[in-house]
Coordinates of C-alpha atoms and ligand atoms in Angstrom, one line a residue:
X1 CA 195.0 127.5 85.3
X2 CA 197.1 127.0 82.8
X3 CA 195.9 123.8 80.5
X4 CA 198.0 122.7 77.2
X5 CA 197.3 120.0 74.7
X6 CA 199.8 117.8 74.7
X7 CA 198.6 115.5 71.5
X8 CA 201.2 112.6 70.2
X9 CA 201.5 115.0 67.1
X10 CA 202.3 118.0 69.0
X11 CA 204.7 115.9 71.2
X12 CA 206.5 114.8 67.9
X13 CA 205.5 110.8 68.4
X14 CA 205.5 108.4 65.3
X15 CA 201.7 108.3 64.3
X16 CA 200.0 106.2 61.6
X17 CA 197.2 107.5 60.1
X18 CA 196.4 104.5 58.0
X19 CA 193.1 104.8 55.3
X20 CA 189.8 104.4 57.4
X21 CA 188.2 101.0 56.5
X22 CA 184.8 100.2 55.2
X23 CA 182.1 99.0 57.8
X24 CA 181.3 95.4 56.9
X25 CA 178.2 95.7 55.4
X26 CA 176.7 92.6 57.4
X27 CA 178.0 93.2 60.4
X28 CA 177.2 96.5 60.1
X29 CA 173.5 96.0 60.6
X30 CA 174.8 94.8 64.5
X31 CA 175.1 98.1 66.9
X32 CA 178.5 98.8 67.5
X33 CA 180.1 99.9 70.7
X34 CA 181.6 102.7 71.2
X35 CA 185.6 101.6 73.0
X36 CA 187.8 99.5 75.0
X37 CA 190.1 100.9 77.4
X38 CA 193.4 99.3 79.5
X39 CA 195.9 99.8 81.4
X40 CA 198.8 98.5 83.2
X41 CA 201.5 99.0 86.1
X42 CA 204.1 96.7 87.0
X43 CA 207.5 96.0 87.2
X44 CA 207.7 95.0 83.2
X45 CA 207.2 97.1 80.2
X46 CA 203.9 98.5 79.6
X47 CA 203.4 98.5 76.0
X48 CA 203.5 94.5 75.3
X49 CA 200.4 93.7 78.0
X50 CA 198.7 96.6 77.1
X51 CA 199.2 95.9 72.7
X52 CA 197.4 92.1 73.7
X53 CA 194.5 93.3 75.5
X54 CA 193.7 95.7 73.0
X55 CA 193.6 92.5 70.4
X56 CA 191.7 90.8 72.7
X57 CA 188.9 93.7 72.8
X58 CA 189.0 94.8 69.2
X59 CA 185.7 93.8 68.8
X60 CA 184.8 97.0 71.1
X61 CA 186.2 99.6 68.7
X62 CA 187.6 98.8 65.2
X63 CA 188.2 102.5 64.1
X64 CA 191.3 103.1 65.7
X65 CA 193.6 102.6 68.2
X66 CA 196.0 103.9 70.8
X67 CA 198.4 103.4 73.4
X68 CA 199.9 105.9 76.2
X69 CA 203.2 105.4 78.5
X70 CA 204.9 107.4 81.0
X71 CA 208.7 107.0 80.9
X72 CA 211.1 109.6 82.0
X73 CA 209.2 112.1 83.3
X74 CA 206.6 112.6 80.1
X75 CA 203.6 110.3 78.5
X76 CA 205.0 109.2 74.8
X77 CA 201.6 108.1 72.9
X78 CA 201.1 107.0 69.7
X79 CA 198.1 106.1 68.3
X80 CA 196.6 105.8 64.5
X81 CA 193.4 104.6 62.6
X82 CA 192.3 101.1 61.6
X83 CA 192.2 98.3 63.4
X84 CA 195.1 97.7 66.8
X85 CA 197.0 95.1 64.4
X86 CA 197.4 97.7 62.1
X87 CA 198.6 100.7 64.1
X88 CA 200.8 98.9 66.3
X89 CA 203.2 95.9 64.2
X90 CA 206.6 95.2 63.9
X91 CA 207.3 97.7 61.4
X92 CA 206.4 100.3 63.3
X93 CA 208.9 99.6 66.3
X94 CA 206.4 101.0 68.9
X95 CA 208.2 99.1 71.8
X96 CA 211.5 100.8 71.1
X97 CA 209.5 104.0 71.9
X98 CA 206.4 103.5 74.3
X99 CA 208.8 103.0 76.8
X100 CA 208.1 102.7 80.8
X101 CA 206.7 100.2 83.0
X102 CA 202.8 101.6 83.2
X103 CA 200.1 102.8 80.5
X104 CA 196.8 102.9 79.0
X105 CA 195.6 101.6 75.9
X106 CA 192.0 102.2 73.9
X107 CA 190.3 101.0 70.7
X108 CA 187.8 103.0 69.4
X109 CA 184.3 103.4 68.2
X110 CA 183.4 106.6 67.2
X111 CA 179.7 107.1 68.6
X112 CA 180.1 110.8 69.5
X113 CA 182.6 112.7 67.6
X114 CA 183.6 112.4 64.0
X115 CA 185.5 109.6 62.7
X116 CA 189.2 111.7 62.5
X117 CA 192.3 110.8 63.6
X118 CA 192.0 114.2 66.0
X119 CA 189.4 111.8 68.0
X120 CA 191.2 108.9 68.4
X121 CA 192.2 107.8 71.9
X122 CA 194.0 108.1 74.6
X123 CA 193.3 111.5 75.1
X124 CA 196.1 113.7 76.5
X125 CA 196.7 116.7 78.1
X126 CA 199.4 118.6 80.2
X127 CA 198.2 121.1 83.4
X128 CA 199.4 122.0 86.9
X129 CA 199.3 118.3 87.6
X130 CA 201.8 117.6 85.4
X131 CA 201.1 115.4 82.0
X132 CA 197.8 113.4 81.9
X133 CA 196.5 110.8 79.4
X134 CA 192.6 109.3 79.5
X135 CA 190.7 106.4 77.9
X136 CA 187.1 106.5 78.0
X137 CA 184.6 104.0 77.2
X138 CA 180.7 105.2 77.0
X139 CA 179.0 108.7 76.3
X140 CA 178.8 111.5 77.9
X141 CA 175.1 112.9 77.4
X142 CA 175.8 116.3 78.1
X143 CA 179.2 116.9 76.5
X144 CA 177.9 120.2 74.7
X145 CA 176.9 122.2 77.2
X146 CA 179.6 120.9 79.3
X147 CA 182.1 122.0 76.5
X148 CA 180.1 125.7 76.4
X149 CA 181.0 125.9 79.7
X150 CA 184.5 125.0 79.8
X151 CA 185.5 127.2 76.5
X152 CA 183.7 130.4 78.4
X153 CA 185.7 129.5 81.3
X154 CA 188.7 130.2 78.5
X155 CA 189.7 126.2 77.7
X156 CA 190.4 125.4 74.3
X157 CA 189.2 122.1 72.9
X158 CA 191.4 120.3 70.1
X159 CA 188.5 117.8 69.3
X160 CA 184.8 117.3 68.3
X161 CA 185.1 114.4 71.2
X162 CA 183.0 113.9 74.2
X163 CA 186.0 112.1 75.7
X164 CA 188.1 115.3 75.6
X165 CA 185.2 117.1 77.5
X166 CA 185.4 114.9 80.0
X167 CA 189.5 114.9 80.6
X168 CA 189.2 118.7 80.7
X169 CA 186.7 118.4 83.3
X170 CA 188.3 116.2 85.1
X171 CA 191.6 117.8 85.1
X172 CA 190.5 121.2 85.8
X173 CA 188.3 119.7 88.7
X174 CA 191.4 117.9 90.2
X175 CA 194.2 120.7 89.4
X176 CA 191.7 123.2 91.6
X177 CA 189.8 120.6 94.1
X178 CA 192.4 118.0 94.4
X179 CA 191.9 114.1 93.8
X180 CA 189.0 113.7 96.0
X181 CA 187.1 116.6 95.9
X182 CA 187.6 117.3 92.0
X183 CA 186.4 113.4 90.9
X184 CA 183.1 114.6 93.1
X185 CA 182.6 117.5 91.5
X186 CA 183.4 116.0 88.1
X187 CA 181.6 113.0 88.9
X188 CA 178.5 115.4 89.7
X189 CA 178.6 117.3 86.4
X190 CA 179.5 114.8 83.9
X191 CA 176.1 112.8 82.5
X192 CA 176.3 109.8 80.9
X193 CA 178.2 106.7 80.7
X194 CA 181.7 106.5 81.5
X195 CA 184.3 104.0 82.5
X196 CA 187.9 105.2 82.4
X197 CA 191.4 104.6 83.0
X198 CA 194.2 107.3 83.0
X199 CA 197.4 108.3 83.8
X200 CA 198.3 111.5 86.3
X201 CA 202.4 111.1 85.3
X202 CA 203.2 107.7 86.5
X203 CA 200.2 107.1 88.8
X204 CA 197.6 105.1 87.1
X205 CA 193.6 105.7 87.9
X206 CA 190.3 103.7 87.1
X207 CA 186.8 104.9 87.6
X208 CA 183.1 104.0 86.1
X209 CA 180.4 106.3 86.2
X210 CA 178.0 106.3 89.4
X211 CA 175.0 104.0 87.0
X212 CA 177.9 101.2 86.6
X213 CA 177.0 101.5 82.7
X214 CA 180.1 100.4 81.5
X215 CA 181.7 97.2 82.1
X216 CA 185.4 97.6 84.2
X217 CA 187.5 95.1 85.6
X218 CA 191.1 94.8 87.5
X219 CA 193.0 91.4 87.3
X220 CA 196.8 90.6 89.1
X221 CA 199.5 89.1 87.1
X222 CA 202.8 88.3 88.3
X223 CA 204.3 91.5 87.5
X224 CA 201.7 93.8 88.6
X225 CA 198.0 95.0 87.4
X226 CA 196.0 95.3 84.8
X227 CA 192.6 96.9 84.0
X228 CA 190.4 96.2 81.0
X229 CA 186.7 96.4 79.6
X230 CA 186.6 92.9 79.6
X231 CA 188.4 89.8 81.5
X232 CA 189.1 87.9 78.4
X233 CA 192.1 90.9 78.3
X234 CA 192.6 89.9 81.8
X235 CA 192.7 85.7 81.0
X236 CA 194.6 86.4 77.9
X237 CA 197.5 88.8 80.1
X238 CA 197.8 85.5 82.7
X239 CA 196.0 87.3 85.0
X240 CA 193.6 86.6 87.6
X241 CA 190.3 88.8 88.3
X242 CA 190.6 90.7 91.2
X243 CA 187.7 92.5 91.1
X244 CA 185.2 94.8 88.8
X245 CA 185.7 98.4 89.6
X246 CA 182.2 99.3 91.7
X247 CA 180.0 102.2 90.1
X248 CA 181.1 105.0 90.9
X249 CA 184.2 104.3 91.9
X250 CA 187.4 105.5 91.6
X251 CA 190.5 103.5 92.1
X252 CA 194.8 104.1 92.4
X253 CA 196.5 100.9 90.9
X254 CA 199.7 100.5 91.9
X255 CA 202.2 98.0 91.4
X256 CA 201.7 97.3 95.7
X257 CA 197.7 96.9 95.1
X258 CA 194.5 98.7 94.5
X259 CA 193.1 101.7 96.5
X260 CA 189.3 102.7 96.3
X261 CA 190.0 106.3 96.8
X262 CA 186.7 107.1 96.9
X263 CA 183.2 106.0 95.7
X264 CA 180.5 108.0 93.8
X265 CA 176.8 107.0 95.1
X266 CA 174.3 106.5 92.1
X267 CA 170.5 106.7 93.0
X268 CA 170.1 103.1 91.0
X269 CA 172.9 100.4 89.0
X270 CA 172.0 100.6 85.0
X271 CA 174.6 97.9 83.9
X272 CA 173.9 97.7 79.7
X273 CA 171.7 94.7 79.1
X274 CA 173.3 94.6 75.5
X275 CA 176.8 93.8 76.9
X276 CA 175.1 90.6 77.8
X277 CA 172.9 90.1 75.1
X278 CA 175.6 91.2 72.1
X279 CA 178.4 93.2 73.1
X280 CA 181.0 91.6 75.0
X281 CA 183.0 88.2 74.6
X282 CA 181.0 85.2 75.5
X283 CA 183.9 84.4 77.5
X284 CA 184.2 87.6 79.6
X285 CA 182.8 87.9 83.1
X286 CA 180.6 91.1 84.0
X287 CA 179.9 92.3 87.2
X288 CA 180.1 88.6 88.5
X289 CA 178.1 87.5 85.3
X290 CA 179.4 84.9 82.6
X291 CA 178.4 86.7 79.4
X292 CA 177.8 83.0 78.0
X293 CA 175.7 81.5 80.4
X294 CA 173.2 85.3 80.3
X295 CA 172.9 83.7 76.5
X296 CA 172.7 80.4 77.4
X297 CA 169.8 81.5 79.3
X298 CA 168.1 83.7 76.9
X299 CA 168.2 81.1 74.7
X300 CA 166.6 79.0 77.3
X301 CA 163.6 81.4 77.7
X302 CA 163.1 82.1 74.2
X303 CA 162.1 78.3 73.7
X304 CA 160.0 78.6 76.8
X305 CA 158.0 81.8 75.5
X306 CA 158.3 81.1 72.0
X307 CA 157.9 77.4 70.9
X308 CA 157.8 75.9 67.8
X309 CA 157.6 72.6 66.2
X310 CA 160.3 72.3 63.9
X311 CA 163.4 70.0 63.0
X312 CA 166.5 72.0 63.8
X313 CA 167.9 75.1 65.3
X314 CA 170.2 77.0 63.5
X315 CA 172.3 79.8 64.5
X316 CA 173.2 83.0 62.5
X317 CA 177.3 82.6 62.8
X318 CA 178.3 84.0 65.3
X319 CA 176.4 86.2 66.7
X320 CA 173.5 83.6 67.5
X321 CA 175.4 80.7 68.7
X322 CA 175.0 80.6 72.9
X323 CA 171.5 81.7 72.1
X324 CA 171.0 79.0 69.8
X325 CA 172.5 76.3 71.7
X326 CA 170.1 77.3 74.8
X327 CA 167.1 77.4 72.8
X328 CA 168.3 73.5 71.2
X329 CA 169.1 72.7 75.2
X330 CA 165.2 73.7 76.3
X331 CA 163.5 72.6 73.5
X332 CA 165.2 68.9 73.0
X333 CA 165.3 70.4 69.1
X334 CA 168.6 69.3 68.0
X335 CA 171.0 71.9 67.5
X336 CA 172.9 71.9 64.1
X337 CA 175.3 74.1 61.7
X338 CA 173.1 74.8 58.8
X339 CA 174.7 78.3 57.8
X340 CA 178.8 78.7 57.4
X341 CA 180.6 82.2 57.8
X342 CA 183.4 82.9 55.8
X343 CA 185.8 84.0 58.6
X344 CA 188.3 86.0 56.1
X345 CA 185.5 88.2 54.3
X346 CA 185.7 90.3 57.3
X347 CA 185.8 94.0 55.8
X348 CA 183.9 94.3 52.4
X349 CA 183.0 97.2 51.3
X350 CA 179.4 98.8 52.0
X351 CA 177.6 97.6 48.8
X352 CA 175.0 100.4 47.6
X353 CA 172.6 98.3 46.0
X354 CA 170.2 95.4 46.5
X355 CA 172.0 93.0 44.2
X356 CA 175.1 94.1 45.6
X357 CA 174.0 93.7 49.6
X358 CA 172.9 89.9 48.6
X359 CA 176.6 89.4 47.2
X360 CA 177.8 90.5 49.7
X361 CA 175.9 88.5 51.7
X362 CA 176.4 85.4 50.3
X363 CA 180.1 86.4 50.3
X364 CA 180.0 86.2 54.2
X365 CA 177.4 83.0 54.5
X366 CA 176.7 79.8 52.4
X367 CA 174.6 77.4 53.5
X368 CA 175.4 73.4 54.2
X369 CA 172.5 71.9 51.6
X370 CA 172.1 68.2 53.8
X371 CA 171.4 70.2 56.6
X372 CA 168.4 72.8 55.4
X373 CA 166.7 71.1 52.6
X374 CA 163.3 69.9 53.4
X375 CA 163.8 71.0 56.7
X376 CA 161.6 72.8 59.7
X377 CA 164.4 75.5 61.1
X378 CA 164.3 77.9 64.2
X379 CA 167.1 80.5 63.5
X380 CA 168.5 82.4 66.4
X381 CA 170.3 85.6 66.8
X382 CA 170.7 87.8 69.5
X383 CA 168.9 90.5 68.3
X384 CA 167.6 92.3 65.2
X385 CA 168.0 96.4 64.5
X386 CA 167.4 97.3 60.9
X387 CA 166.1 93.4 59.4
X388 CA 168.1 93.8 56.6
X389 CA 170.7 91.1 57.4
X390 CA 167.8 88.4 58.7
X391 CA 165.8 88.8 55.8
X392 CA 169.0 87.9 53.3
X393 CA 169.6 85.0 55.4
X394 CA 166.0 83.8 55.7
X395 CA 165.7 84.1 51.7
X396 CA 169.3 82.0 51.7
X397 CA 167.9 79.4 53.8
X398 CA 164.7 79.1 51.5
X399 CA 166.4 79.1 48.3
X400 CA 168.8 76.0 50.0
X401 CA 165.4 74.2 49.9
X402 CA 163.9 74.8 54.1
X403 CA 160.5 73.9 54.3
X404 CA 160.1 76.6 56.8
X405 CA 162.3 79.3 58.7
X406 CA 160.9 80.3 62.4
X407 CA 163.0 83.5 63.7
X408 CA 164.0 83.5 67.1
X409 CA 165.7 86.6 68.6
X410 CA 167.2 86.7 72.2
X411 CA 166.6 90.3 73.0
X412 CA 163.6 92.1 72.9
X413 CA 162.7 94.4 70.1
X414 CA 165.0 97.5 69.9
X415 CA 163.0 100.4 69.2
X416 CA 164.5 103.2 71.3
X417 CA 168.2 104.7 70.4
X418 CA 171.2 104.7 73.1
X419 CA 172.5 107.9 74.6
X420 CA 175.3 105.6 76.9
X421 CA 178.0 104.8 73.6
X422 CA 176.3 102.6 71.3
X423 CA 176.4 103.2 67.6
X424 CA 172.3 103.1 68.1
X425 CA 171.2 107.2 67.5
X426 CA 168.1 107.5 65.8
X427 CA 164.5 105.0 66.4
X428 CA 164.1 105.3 62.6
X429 CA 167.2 102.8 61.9
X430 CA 165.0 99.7 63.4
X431 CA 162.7 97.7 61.7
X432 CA 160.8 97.0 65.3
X433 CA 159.7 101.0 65.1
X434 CA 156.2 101.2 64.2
X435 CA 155.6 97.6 63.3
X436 CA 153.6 94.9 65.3
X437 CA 155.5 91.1 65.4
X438 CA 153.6 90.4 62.3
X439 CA 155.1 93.4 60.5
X440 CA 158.3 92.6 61.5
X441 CA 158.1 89.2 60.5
X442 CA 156.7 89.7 56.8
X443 CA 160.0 92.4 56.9
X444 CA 162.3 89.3 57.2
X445 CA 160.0 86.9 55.3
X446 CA 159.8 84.5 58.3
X447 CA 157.0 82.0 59.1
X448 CA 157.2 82.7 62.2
X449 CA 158.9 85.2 64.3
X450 CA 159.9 85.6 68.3
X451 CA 161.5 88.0 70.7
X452 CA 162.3 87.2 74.1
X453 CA 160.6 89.4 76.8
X454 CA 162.0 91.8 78.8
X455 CA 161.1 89.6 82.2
X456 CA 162.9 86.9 80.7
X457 CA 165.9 89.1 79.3
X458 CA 166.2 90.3 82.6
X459 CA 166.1 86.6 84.9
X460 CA 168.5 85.4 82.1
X461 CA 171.1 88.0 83.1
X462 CA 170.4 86.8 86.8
X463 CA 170.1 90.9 87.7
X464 CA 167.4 92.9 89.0
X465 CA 165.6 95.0 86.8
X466 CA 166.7 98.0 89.0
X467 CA 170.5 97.1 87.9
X468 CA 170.2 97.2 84.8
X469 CA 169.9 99.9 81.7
X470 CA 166.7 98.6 79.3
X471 CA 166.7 102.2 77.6
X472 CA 166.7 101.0 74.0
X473 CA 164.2 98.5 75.0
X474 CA 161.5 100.1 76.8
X475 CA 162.6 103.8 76.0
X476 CA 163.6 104.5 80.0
X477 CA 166.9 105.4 80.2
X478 CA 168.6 105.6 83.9
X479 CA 170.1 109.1 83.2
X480 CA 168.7 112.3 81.8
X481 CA 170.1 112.8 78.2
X482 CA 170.9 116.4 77.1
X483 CA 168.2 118.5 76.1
X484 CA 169.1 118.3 72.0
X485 CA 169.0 114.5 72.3
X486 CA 165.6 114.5 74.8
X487 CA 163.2 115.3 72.1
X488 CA 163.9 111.9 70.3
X489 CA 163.5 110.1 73.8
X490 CA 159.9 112.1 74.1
X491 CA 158.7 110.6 70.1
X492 CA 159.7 106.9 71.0
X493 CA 156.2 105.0 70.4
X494 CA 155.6 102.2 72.8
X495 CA 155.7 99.0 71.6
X496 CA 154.3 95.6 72.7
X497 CA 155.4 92.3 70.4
Ligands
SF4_1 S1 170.2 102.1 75.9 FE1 170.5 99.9 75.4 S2 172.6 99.8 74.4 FE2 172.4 101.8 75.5 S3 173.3 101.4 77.5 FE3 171.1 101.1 77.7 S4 170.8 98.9 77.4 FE4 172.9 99.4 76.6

């Protein structure tokens, strides 16, 4: 079978390559997740639908971006590093050239891969079927050995990205199986998280692995259809949700409809709990759950399992806030702004030292004096990885004069990494590893410090257990990881707050 790359450099398309950003220090210390993806098909341009949903999701990938169309009988792409406002702006004309009236779009995260431009997406690719472009969101577990297999089988692979492992198995499945049987046999050898939309020529395809990991959803606008992570890219497009694409499932979207062509059966549904908990926009809707309300409710049962007498709940901006608000809503502790975020400090620079991480702290926050001094304050976030962050704001909060500062977190303790696409690799990055709730809390120099449980987690996302993925909470992950990665997943130490 005769497979050739097809990148937007070898295909001659205008390609920024704009200098890769600095993590923000403080949001840094949040996991990140690995991408968005899009696309659209209708009887309008492609490019301007796709370019707002991929604002709208930015938070899901800030490292770069990218947007494939199909227009006279080839897929132009263009995509570049830094954030989608960068890559794609007036002065770089892209609608005069991403012509045609369907496409895909992603942002990017890198969580497997290296950072370079070589692994942005989407992903493209020219066989028998003709020219092919892919956007993946998630991980796929066992990429290597996948990859091994593939390059002995004479594939060449332009990337270090798990993505293009999966567009090369999926294309060669297809090219020799056909739609149906070669998503099966892909479906049955790809591990992992995926959710994906991508273009064979003009047709346009989404699918999410058979575990549901990965949130996917189709919405109808006037013109046609468009498919996104997240339905806040949906609401901001005018359109309305259709429905989310089932686990598994693998659908044709065409400007006449949607067509399950056919459906993958997992043994069990592992939806990411951290979608809810951090992840997505407050205002998106998962799988028929309102990310807001899921915090709302943790909030709710972290004031039920964790009381406290105190004055006022605070949230750390704005991670914390629906959390915060439900936790103020349970308790009858009024709920107040005690901390401020500096919206346009977005993307400092990592700072190396101590001195320089509290500037660049107190850079992002500042506290409103009226509102802490002398006072009892719960803070809530959403959830703590490496206590970094809480302790600077804790310390903040006492210098501003708090009497005391009781932590609140809506998300049990992470102490296990994530194999599935989040920026989460290795159990020695979180301060929960190998430290009791008192531990912790001396870390962040609380007076007090609780985690919702993972009962509670659970009934606030208003899913079974069985549907959802707890890995980096309890250390059981709904998938085998590859055998490289397993030995970590063996050393997790159990751990009961
Ligand atoms: S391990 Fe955690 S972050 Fe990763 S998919 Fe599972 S719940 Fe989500």
């Amino acid at each position: 079978m005769d497979i050739i790359h097809t990148t937007s450099d070898r295909r001659g398309a205008l390609t920024v390559d704009s200098p890769q950003p600095e993590l923000d220090h403080i949001d840094g210390q949040k996991p990140s997740d690995h991408c968005a993806v899009v696309g659209y098909i209708g009887d309008e341009p492609a490019y301007p639908f796709i370019l707002s949903s991929l604002k709208t999701l930015q938070h899901r990938g800030q490292e770069s971006a990218g947007i494939a169309t199909f227009h006279a009988s080839s897929i132009n792409a263009r995509k570049g590093m830094g954030l989608v406002g960068e890559v794609f702006n007036e002065r770089t004309k892209d609608s005069e050239y991403l012509l045609g009236n369907v496409g895909i779009g992603h942002t990017r995260y890198s969580t497997a891969g290296s950072k370079a431009m070589e692994n942005a997406g989407p992903f493209l690719v020219t066989n028998t079927l003709g020219h092919i472009a892919l956007s993946h969101n998630g991980e796929i577990t066992n990429a290597d050995r996948l990859r091994d297999e593939l390059l002995k089988q004479g594939l060449t692979f332009l990337t270090s990205s798990d993505t293009e492992v999966l567009m090369m198995e999926l294309a060669r499945d297809i090219s020799v199986h056909g739609l149906n049987g070669g998503v099966k046999l892909a479906a049955d050898r790809l591990k992992g998280a995926y959710a994906i939309t991508f273009l064979i020529n003009d047709k346009l395809y989404a699918m999410r692995d058979p575990l549901g990991i990965r949130p996917l959803i189709i919405g109808k606008m006037d013109s046609g259809y468009i498919v996104a992570s997240e339905s806040c890219a949906l609401d901001i497009n005018g359109a309305t949700i259709v429905r989310d694409v089932k686990p598994g499932e693998l659908v044709e979207i065409s400007r006449n409809g949607i067509t399950s062509i056919l459906t993958v059966p997992g043994k069990k549904l592992a939806h990411c709990m951290f979608e809810y908990v951090y992840f997505a926009r407050p205002d998106s809707i998962i799988d028929n759950k309102e990310v807001f309300q899921s915090r709302l409710n943790l909030g709710k049962a972290l004031a039920r399992e964790s009381p406290v007498d105190a004055d006022v709940v605070f949230a750390v901006p704005d991670s914390g806030r629906a959390q915060a608000l439900g936790y103020a809503q349970e308790s009858g502790i009024p709920y107040s702004e005690g901390l401020i975020k500096n919206r346009f400090s977005d993307r400092t620079f990592i700072m190396p030292t101590q001195q320089s991480r509290t500037s660049a702290i107190r850079l992002k926050l500042n506290v409103i004096q009226s509102e802490v001094k002398d006072k009892r304050i719960i803070l809530v976030d959403d959830s703590i990885i490496r206590g970094n962050t809480m302790n600077h704001i804790v310390a903040l909060l006492r210098k501003a004069g708090a009497r005391e500062v009781h932590v609140r977190i809506g998300c049990p303790p992470v102490v296990a990494p994530c194999f599935f696409g989040v920026d989460m690799k290795t159990k020695d990055q979180f301060v929960a590893t190998g430290r009791n709730l008192e531990e912790i809390c001396k870390v962040i120099g609380a007076d007090s410090l609780g985690y919702v449980s993972v009962k509670g987690l659970v009934e606030s996302i208003g899913m079974g257990r069985d549907s959802l993925c707890l890995g980096c909470v309890t250390g059981e992950y709904p998938s085998p990881v590859s055998e490289e990665k397993y030995p970590r997943q063996k050393e997790l130490e159990s751990f009961t707050p």
